[in-house]
Coordinates of C-alpha atoms in Angstrom, one line a residue:
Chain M
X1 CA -49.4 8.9 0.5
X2 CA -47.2 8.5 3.7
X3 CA -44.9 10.6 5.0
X4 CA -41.6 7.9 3.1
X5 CA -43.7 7.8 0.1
X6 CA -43.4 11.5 -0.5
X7 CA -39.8 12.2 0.4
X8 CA -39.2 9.3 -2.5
X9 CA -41.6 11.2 -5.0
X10 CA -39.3 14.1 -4.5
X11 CA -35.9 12.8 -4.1
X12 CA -35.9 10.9 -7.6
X13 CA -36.4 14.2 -9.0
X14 CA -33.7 15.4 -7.5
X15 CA -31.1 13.3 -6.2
X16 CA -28.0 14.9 -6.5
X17 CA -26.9 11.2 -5.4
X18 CA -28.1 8.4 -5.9
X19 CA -26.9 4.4 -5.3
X20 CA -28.5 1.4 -6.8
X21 CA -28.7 -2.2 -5.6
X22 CA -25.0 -0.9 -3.8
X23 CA -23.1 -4.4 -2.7
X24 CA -19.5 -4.6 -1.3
X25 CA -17.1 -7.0 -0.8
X26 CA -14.1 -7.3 1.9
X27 CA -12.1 -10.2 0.5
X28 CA -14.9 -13.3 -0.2
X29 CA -16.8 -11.7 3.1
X30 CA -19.9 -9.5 1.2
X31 CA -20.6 -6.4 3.5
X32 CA -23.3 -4.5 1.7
X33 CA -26.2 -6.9 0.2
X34 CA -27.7 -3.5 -2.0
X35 CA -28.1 0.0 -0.8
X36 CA -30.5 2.6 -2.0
X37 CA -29.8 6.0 -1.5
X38 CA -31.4 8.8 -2.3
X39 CA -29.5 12.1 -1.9
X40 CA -31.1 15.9 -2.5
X41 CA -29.0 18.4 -3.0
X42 CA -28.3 20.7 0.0
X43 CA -29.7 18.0 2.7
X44 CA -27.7 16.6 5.4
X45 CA -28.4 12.5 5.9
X46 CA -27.0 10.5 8.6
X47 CA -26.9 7.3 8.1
X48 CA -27.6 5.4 11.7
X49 CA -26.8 1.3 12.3
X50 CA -24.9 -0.9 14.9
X51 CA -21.3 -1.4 14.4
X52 CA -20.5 -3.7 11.4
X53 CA -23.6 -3.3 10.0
X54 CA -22.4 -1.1 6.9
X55 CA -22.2 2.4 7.2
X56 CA -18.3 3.1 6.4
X57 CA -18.8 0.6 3.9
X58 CA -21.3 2.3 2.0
X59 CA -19.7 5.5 2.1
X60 CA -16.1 3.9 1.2
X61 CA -17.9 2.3 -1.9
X62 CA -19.7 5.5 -3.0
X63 CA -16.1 6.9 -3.0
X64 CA -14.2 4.0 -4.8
X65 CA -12.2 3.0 -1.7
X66 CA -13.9 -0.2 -1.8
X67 CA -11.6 -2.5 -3.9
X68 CA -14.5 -4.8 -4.7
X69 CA -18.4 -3.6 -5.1
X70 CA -21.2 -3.7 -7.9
X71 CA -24.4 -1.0 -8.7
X72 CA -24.7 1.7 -9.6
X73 CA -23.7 5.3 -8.5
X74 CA -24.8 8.6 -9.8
X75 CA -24.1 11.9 -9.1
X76 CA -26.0 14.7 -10.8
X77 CA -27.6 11.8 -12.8
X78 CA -24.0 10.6 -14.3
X79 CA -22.8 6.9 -13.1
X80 CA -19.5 6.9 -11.8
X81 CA -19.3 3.6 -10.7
X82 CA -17.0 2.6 -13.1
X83 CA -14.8 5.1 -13.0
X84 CA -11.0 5.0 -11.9
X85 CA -11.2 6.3 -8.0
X86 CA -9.2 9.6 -9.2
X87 CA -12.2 10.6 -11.4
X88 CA -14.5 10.8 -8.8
X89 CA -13.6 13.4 -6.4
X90 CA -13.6 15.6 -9.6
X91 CA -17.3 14.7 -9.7
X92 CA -17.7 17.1 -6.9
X93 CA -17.1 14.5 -3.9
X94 CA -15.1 14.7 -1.1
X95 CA -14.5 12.2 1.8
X96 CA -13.4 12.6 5.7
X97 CA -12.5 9.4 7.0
X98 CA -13.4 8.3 10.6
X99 CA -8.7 8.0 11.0
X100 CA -8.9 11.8 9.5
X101 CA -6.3 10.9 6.9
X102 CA -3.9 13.5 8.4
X103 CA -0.4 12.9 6.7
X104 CA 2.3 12.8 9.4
X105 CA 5.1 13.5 6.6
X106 CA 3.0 17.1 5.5
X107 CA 2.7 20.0 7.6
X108 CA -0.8 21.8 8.4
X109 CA -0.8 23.8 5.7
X110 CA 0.4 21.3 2.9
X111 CA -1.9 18.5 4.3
X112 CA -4.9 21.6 3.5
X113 CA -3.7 22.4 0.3
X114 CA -3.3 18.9 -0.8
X115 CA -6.3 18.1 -2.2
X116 CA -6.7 19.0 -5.7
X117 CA -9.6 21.9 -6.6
X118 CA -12.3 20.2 -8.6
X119 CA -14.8 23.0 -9.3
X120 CA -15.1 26.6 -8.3
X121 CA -16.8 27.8 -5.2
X122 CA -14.8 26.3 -2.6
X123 CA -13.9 27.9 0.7
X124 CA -10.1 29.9 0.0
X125 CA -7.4 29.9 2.5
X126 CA -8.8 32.9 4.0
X127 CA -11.8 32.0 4.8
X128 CA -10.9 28.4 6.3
X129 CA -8.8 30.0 8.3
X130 CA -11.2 32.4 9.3
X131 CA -13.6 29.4 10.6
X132 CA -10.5 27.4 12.1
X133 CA -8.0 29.9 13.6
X134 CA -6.1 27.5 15.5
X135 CA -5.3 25.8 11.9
X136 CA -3.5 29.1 10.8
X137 CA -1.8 29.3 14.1
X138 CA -0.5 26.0 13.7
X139 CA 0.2 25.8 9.9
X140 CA 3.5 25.1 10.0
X141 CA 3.4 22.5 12.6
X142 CA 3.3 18.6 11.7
X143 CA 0.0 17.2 10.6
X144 CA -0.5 15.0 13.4
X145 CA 1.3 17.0 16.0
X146 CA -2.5 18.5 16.3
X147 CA -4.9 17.5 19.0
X148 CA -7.8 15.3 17.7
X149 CA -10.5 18.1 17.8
X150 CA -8.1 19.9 15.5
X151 CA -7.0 17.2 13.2
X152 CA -10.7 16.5 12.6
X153 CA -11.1 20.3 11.7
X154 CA -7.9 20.0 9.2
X155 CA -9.3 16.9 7.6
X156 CA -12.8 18.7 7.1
X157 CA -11.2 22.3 6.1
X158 CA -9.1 20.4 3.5
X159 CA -11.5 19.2 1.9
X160 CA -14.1 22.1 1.8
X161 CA -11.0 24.3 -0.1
X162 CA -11.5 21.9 -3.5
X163 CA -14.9 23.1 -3.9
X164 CA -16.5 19.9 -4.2
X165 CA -20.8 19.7 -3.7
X166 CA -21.3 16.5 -1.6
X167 CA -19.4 15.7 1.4
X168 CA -19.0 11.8 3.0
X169 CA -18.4 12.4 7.0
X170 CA -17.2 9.2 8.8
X171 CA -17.7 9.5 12.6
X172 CA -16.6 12.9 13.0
X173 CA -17.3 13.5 16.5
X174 CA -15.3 9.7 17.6
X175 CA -13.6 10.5 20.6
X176 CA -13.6 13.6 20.9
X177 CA -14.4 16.2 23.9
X178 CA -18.3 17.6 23.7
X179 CA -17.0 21.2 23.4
X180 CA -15.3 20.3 20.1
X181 CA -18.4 18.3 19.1
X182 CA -20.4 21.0 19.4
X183 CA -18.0 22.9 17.5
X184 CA -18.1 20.1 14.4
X185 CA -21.9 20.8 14.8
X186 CA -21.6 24.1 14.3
X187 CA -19.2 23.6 11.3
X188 CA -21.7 21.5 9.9
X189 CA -24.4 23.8 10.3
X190 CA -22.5 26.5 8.3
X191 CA -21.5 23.9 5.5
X192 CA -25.1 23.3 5.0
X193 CA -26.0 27.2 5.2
X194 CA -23.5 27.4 2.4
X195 CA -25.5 24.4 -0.1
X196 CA -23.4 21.5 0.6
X197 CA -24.9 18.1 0.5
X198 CA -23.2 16.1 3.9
X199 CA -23.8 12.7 4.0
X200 CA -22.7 11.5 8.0
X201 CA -21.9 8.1 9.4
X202 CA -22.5 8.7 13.1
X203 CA -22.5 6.6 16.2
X204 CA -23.0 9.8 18.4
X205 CA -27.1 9.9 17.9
X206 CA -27.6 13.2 19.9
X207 CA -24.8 14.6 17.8
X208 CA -26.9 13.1 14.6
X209 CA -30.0 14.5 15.5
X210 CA -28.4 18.3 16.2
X211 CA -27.3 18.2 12.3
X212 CA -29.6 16.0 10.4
X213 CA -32.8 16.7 8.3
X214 CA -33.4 12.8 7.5
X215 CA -31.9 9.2 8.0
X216 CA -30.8 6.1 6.4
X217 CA -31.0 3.1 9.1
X218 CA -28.9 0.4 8.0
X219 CA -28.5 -3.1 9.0
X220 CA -26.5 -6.1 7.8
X221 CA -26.1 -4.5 4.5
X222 CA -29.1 -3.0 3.7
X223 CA -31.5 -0.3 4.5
X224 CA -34.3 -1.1 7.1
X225 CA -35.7 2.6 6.7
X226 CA -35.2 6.0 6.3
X227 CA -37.3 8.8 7.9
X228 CA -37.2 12.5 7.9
X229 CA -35.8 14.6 11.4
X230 CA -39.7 15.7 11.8
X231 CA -40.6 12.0 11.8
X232 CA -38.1 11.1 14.3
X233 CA -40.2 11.3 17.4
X234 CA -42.7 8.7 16.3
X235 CA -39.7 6.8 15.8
X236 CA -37.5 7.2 19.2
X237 CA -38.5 3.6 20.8
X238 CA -37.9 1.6 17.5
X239 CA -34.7 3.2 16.7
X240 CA -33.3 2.7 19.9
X241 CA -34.4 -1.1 19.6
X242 CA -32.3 -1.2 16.2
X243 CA -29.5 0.5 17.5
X244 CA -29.0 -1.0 20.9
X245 CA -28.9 2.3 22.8
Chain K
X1 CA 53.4 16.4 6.0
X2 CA 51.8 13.3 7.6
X3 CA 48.8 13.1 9.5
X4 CA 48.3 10.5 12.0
X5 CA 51.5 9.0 10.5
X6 CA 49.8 8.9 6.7
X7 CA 51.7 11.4 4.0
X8 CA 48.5 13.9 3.6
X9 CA 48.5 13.5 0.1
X10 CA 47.9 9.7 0.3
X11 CA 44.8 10.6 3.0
X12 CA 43.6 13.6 0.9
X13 CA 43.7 11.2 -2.0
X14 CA 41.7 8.5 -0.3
X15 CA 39.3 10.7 0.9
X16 CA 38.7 12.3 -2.7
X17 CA 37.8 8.7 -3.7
X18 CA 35.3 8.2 -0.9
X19 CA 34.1 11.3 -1.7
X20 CA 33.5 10.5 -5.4
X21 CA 32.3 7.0 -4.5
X22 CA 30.4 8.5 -1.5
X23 CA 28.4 10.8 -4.4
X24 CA 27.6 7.6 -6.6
X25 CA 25.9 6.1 -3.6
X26 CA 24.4 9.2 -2.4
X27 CA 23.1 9.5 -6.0
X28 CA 22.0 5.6 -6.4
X29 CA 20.6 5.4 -2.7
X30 CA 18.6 8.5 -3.6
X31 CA 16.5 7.3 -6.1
X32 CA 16.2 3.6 -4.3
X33 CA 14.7 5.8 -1.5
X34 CA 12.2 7.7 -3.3
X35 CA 11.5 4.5 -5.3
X36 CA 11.2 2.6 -2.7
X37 CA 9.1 5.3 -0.4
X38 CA 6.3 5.2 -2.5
X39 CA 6.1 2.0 -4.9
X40 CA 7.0 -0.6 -1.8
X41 CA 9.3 -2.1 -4.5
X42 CA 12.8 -3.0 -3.7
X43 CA 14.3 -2.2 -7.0
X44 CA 16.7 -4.7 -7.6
X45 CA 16.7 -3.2 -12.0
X46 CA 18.3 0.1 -10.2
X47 CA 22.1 -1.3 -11.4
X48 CA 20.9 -2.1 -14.8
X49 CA 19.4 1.2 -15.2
X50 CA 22.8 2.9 -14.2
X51 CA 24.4 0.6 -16.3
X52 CA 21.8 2.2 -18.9
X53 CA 22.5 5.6 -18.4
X54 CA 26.4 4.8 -19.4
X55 CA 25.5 3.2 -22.4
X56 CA 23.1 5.4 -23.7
X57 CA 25.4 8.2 -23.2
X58 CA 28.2 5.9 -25.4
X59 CA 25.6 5.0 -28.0
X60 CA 24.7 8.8 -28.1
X61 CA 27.9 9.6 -28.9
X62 CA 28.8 6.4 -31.3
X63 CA 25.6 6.6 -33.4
X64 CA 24.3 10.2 -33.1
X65 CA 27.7 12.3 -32.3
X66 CA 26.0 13.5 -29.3
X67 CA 28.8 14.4 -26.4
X68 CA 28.8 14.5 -23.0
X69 CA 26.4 17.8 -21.8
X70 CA 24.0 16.8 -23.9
X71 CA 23.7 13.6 -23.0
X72 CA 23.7 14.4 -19.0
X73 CA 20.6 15.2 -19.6
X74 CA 19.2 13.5 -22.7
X75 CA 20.5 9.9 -21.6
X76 CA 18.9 9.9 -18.3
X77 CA 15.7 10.9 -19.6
X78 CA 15.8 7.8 -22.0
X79 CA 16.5 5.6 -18.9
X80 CA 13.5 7.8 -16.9
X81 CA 11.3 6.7 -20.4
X82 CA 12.6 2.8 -20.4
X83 CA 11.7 2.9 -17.0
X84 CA 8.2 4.2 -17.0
X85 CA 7.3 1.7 -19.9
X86 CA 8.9 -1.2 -17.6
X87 CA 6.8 0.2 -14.7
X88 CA 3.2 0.5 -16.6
X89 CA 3.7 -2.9 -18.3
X90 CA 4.9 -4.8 -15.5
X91 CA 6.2 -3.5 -12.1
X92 CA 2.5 -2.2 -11.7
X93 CA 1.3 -5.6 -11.6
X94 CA 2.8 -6.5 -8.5
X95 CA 2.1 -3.8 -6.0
X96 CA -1.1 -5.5 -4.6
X97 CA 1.5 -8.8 -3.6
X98 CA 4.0 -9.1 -1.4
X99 CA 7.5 -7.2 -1.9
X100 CA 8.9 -10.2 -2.8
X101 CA 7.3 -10.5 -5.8
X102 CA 8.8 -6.9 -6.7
X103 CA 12.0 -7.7 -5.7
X104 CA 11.7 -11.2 -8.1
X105 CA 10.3 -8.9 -10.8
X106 CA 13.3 -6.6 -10.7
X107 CA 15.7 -8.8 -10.4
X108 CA 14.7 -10.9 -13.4
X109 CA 14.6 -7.5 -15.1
X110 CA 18.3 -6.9 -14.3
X111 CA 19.5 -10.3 -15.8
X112 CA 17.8 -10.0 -18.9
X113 CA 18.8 -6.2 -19.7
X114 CA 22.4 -7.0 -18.6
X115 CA 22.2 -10.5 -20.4
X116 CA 21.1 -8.7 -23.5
X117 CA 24.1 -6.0 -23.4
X118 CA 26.2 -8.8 -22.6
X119 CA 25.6 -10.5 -25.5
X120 CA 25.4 -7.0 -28.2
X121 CA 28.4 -6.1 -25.7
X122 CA 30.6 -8.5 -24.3
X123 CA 31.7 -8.1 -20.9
X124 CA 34.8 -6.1 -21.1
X125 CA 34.3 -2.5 -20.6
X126 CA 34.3 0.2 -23.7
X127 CA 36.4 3.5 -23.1
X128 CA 34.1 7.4 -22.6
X129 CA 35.8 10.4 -22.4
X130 CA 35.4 12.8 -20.3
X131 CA 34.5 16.5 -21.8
X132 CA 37.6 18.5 -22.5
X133 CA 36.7 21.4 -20.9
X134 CA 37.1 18.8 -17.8
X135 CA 40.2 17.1 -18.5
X136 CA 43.5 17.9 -16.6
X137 CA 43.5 18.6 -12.8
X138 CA 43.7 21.5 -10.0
X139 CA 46.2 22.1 -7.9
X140 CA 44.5 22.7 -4.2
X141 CA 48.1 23.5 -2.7
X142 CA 47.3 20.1 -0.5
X143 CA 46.4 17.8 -3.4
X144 CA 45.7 17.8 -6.9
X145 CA 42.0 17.3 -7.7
X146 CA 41.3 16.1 -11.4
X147 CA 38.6 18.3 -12.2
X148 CA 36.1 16.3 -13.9
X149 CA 36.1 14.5 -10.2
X150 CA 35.6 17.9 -8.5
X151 CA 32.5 18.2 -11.3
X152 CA 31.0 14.4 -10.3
X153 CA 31.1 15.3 -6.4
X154 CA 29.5 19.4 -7.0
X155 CA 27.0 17.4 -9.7
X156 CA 25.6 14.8 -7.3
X157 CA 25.0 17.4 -4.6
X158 CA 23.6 19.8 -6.8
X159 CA 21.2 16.8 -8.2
X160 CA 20.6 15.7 -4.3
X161 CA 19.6 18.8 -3.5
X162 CA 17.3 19.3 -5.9
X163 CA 16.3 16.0 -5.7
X164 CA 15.2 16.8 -1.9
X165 CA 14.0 20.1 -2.9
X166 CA 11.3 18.7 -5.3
X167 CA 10.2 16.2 -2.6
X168 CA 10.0 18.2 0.1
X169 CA 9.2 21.8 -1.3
X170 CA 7.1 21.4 -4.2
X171 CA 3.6 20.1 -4.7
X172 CA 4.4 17.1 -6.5
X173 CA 6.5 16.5 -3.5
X174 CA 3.7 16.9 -1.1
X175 CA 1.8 14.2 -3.2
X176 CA 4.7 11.8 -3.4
X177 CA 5.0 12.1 0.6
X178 CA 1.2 12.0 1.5
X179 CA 0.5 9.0 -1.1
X180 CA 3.6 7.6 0.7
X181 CA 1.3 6.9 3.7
X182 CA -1.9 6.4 2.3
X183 CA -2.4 6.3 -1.6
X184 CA -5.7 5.1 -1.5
X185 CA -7.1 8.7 0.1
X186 CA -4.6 10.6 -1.8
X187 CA -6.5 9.0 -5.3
X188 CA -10.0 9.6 -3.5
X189 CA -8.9 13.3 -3.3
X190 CA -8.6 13.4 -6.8
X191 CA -5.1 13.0 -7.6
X192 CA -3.9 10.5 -10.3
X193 CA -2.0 8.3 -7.8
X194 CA -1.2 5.5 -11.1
X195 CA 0.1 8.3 -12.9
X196 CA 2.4 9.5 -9.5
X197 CA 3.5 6.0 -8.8
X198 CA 5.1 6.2 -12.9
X199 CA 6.6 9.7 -12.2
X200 CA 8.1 8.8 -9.2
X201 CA 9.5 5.0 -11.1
X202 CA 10.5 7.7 -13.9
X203 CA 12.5 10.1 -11.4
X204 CA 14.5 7.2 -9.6
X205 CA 15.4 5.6 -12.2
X206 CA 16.3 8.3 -14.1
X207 CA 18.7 9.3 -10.9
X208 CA 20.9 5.8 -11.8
X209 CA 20.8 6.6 -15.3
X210 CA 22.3 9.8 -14.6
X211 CA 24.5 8.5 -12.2
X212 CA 25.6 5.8 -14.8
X213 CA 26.7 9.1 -17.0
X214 CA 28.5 10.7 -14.6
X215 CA 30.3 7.3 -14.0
X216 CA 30.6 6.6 -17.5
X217 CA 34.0 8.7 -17.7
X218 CA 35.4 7.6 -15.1
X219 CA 35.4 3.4 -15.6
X220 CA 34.6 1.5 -18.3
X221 CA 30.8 1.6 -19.6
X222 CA 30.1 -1.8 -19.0
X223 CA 27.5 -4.5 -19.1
X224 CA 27.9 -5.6 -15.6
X225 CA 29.4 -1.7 -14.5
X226 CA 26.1 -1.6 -12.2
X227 CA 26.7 -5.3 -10.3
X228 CA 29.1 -4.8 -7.8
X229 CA 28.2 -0.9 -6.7
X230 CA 24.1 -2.0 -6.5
X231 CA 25.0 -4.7 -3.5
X232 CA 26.8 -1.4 -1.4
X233 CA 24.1 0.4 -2.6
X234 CA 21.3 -1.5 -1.0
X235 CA 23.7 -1.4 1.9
X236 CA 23.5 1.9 2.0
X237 CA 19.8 2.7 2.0
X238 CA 19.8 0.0 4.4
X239 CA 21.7 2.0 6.7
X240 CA 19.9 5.0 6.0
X241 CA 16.6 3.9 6.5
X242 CA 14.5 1.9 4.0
X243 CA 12.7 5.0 1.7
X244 CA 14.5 8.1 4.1
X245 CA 15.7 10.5 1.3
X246 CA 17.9 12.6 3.8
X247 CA 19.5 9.3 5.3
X248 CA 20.0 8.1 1.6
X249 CA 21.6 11.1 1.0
X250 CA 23.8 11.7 4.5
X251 CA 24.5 8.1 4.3
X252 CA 25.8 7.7 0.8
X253 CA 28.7 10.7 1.6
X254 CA 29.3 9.3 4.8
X255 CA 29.9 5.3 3.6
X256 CA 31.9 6.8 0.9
X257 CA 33.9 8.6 3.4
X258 CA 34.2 5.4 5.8
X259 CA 34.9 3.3 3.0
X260 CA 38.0 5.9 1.6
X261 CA 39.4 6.6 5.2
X262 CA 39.4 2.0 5.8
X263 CA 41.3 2.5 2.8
X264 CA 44.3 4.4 4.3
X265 CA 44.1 3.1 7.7
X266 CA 43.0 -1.2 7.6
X267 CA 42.8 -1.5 4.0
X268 CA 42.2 -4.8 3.9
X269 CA 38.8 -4.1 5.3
X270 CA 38.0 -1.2 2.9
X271 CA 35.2 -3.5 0.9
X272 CA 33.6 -4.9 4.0
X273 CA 33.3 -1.7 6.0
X274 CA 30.1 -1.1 4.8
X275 CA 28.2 -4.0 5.6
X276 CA 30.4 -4.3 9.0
X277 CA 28.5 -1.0 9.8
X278 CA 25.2 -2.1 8.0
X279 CA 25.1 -5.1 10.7
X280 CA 26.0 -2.8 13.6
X281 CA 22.9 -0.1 12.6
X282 CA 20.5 -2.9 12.4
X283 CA 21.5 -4.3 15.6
X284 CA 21.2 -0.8 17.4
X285 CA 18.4 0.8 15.1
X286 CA 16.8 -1.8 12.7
X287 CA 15.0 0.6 10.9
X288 CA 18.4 2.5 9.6
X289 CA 19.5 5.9 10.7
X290 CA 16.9 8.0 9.7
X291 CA 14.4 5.8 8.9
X292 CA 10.8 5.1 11.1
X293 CA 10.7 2.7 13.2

């Protein structure tokens, strides 16, 4: 049994998400040309590709951002593909897009208590403060009158207040400075300490390989692989083929 | 006493009626704002639904004996109801296509409601009194002010700034804003954006239907009562800025006051003030006043 064989054996067991023959549409041009994914609960998965080849797309349409896709989506074994897009963040799903999403017309602390709670267990004001002071000190400032690095934290911090299980990162680290990369690492590291399942679209591979415990490589729509972190070494010379770095 | 040559009374006068004119624009412009802030609809049916809210006060009264207070707040809620129906059967249908097709679908939705009260109707206006406990007048020492007047101008600020209030300071307010610039990732957070975009149909219209109430008093409740005003209306948001609910607001008083004050001084250009000024502000500031460019 290799190494790809086994993770499968255990993942289908306990996916805590899972996407089926995933296509997607923009306008008449298809995008996705059916995704697997496999998803365990408490595991972080980056999902690695050139540009275009259809990472945002396959988070967007695990979302419901997506206005046209088909297959099938399950969290905790129930499909949600079908389901109007406001149903399925109270599924336990929450989604940081590469833009951030900040609202310019909301201040810090409405654009962080925006997001509805949809289960118990999420982080309270307190504590997200606790992990991003300069939030608190800016609360009452305009959304987007914070720096990137700290728009990025908001659009995070928001999220991890509605207490939701599995959490879509787009490009979190895009043009930022290292030191605040390394500070997004670290909030990663915590979220994962804490059971959260983070899914990452990343172009930043160093910044990939500080966070992630396995990987989706996509390409043109579909998955060419996926590998554990362990198994990564074996893979350096390939990957950087696929990737073009 | 004159003031700049006018008898004060005859400025004060003027000035009452922009005020009261300023406060149905104000009121009207409002709930085109918050309308138009979220749904991207240009709500051409806003006149119709003011028109509404007169004659569903004057029905209430005809056919149930229910008076004015009462119906300040029961009327508008039927025209908040009408609306909501009107926006889940068919304004929904457009949001995907260009704002033309809103404005079309509006627009046709004004000549039928108004044709069909036209014909049930006519066009000649039916009488509403206004509450006794309104009726006569104050005596200011400078003017007299009819109180039921003084009531429309302390009603549409109270209503404006409550109105702003629930936008700006509430959590349904915070929704409305944020899904104002990106509904899709508002929904993806979990919050019934189809729902929000009904509410907020609800809310504006129900502002003209209330509006239409407050006017009802004052003219005749008519079929085609909402015709004339909606044109200076859409001037006015216009001005303000396309979906701004402070330059609605600030504009509305201030157009009323412009309008009231052409009155006494070039009266002959009191009814084309408005869009005299609405050319100037696009020239200098397209998007209005307070609006983003």
């Amino acid at each position: 049994m290799t190494a790809i064989t086994r993770i499968n054996a255990v993942k289908d067991q306990t996916a805590i998400l899972s996407a089926r023959n995933l296509k997607a549409w923009y306008g008449e041009s298809q995008a996705l040309h059916g995704i697997d994914l496999d998803i365990h609960s408490g595991e972080t998965v980056a999902l690695l590709g050139r540009n275009g080849a259809g990472k945002t797309t396959t988070l967007k349409s695990i979302t419901g951002l997506m206005d046209r896709r088909s297959g099938e989506i399950k969290i905790g074994g129930k499909d949600i593909s079908r389901l109007p897009l406001h149903h399925i963040a109270r599924h336990g799903l929450g989604f940081v897009p590469e833009e951030r999403g900040i609202f310019s017309g909301l201040t810090v602390q409405e654009n962080l208590l925006l997001p509805p709670i949809v289960a118990e267990g999420g982080h309270t004001v307190e504590e997200i403060y606790a992990l991003f002071p300069n939030l608190k000190e800016r609360r009452h400032s305009q959304g987007t009158s914070l720096s990137g690095g700290e728009q990025q934290m908001l659009a995070i911090a928001r999220i991890l207040r509605t207490g939701i299980r599995i959490l879509l990162l787009d490009e979190p680290t895009e043009g930022l400075a290292p030191v605040i990369v390394d500070r997004i690492g670290d909030v990663i590291i915590a979220l994962r300490k804490r059971g959260i399942t983070i899914i990452l679209v990343e172009q930043n591979f160093r910044f990939a390989q500080r966070v992630a415990e396995r990987y989706y490589v996509i390409e043109h729509g579909q998955v060419l692989d996926q590998f554990s972190a362990a198994e990564l070494p074996g893979r350096q010379d390939w990957l950087s083929d696929v990737l073009g770095v | 006493m004159t003031i700049l040559g006018i008898p004060s009374a005859a400025l004060f006068s003027q000035l009452l009626i922009g005020l009261i004119n300023g406060s149905f624009y104000a009121l009207l412009s409002l709930g085109l704002a918050v309308i138009f802030g979220l749904l991207r609809v240009i709500n051409f049916t806003h006149g119709a639904q003011y028109m509404l809210g007169a004659f569903a006060a004057l029905l209430l009264l005809k056919f149930a004996g229910i008076g004015f207070w009462p119906s300040l707040l029961i009327a508008p809620l039927l025209v908040a109801l009408f609306s909501a129906v009107l926006e889940r059967l068919l304004i929904a249908r457009v949001y995907s296509l260009d704002h033309l097709y809103g404005m079309l679908l509006t627009f046709g939705l004004t000549l039928i409601i108004e044709g069909l009260f036209r014909h049930f109707y006519g066009s000649s206006g039916q009488p509403y009194a206004a509450p006794k406990e309104l009726s006569g007048a104050v005596n200011l020492g400078f003017m007299m002010l009819p109180k039921y007047r003084g009531f429309v101008i302390i009603a549409s600020l109270a209503v404006c700034l409550l109105t702003w209030l629930l936008v700006e300071r509430t959590k349904f307010g915070a929704y409305l804003r944020a899904a104002t610039e990106n509904p899709k990732l508002v929904q993806a957070f979990g919050v019934n954006v189809p729902l929000l975009l009904t509410l907020t149909y609800a809310l504006g219209s129900g502002l003209a239907g209330l509006a239409g109430v407050l006017a009802a008093p004052m003219y005749q409740v008519s079929p085609l009562m909402g015709q004339n005003l909606i044109i200076v209306v859409f001037a006015v948001v216009v001005i303000g800025g396309m979906g701004s609910l402070i330059g609605a607001i600030a504009t509305g008083y201030t157009l009323g006051l412009i309008e009231g004050l052409t009155k006494v001084f070039y009266p002959e250009a009191s009814n084309t003030v408005i869009f005299a000024v609405m050319i100037i502000v696009l020239l200098v500031r397209p998007a209005g006043l307070f609006g983003r460019a």
